[in-house]
Coordinates of C-alpha atoms in Angstrom, one line a residue:
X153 CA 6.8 56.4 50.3
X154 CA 9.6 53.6 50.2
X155 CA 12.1 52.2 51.8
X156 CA 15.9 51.4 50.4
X157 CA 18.2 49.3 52.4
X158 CA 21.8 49.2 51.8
X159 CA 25.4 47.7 53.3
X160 CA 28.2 49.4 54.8
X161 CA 31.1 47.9 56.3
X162 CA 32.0 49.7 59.4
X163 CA 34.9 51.9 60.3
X164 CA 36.4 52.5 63.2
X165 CA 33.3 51.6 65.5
X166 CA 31.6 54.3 67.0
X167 CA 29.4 53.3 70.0
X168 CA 26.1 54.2 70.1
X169 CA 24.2 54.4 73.1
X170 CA 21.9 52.1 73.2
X171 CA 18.7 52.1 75.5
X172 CA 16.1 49.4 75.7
X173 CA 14.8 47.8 79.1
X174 CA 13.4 44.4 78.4
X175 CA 10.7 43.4 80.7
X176 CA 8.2 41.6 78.2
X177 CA 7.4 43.1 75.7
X178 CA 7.7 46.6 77.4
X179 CA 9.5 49.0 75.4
X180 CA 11.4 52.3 77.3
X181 CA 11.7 55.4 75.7
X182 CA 14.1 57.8 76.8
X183 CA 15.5 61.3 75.7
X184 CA 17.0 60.3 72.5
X185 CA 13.0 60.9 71.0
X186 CA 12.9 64.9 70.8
X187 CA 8.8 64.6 70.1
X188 CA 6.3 62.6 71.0
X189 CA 5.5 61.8 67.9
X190 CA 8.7 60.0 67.2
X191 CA 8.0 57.8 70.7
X192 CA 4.5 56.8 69.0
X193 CA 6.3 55.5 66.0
X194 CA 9.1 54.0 67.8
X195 CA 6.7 52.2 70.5
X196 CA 4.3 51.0 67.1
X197 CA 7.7 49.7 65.7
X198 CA 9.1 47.6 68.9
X199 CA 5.1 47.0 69.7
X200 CA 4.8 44.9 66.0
X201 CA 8.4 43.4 66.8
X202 CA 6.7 42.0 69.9
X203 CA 3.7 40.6 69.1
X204 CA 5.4 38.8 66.4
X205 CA 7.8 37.2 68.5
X206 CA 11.5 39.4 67.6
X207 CA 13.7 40.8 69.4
X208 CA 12.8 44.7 70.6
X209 CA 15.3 47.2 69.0
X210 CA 17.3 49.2 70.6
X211 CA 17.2 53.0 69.8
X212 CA 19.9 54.6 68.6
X213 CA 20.1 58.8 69.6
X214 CA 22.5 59.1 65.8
X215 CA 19.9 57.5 64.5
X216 CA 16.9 59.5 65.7
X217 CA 18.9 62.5 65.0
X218 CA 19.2 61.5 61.5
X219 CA 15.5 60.4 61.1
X220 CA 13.8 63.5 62.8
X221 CA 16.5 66.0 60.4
X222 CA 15.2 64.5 57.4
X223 CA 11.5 64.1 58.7
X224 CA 11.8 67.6 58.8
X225 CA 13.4 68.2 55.4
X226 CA 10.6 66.3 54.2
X227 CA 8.2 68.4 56.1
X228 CA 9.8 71.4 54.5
X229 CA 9.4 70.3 51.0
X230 CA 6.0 68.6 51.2
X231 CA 7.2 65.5 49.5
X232 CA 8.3 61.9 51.4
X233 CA 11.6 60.8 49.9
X234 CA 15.0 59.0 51.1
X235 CA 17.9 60.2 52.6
X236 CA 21.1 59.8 51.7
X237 CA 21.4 56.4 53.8
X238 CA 25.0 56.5 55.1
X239 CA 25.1 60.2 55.9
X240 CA 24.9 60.8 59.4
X241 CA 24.4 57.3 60.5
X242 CA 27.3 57.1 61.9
X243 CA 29.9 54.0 61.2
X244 CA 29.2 51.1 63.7
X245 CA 26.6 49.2 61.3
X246 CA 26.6 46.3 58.6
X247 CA 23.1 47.3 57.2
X248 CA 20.9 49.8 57.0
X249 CA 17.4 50.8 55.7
X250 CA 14.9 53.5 55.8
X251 CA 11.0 53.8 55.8
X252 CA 9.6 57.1 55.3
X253 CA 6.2 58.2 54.4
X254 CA 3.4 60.4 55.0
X255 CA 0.3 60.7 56.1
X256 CA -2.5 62.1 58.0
X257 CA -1.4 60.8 61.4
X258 CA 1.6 58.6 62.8
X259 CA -0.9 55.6 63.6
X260 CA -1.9 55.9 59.9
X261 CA 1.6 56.2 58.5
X262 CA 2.2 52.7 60.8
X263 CA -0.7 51.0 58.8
X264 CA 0.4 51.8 55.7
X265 CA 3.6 50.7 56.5
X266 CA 2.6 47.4 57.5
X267 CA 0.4 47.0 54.8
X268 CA 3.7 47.4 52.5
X269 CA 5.6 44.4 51.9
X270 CA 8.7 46.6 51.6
X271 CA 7.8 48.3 55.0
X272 CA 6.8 45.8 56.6
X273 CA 10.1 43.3 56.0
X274 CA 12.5 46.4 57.4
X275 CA 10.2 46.5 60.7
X276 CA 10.2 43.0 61.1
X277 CA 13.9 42.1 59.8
X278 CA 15.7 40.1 62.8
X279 CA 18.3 40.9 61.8
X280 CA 18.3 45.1 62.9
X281 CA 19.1 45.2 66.0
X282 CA 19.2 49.1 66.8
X283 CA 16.8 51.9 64.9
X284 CA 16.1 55.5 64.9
X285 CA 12.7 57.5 64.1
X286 CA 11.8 60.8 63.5
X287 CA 8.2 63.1 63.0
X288 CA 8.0 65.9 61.5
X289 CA 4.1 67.9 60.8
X290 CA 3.6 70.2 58.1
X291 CA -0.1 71.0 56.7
X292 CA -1.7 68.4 58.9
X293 CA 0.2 65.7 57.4
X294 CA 3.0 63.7 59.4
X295 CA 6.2 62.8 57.8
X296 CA 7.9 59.6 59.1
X297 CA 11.4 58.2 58.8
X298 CA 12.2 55.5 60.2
X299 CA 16.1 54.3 60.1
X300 CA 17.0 50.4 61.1
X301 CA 20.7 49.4 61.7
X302 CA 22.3 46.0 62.1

């Protein structure tokens, strides 16, 4: 478990689409989240952004689709590690990190995360303004990536 962050200056921009209906503190998820497992982590992430006063992120379907391929990696090997940050993350970012973990549910992997320093500064960083998450289950456990863009 760990997160790594990173900077990339971007290419020719690529737009993602990005989703998010403000009303409050309500967070919209839509068909870029291909389980719900992945919604769970994504409505924890915007759900802590909230109640701490930031900005909701916007999801990001390259980003998801990164995050829920290497949540499934992980799956397959048993292990939590990082991805290789700027693969398939597309080019329109300035920053980039990664939290990925596992554990025996998605609401535990969140605690755990927020109980991380490391985790808990990419979740609550102001400055990401889109993000990406993926679930993958293997063995009972859950293995979460979690991929923030600014």
């Amino acid at each position: 478990m760990g997160v790594r962050a990173v900077r990339h200056r971007p290419g020719v921009a690529r737009l993602a689409a990005i989703i998010l209906l403000l009303g409050g503190a309500t967070f919209v998820v839509t068909s870029c989240l291909s389980n719900s497992d992945a919604v769970e982590s994504a409505a924890l992430i915007n759900s802590e952004r909230g109640s701490s006063g930031l900005g909701l992120l916007a999801q990001d379907p390259t980003l998801s689709a990164k995050a829920e391929a290497w949540a499934v990696k992980m799956a397959a090997a048993g292990r939590a590690s990082h991805s290789d940050l700027s693969q398939d993350s597309g080019s329109n970012w300035t920053k980039i990190a990664e939290n990925v973990g596992r554990a025996g549910s998605v609401s535990e992997m969140h605690r755990l995360f927020m109980n991380s320093a490391e985790h808990r500064t990419a979740i609550l960083n102001s400055g990401f303004t889109r993000f990406g998450t993926g679930v993958a289950v293997a063995n009972g456990q859950y293995f979460v990536v979690q991929v923030f863009v600014k």
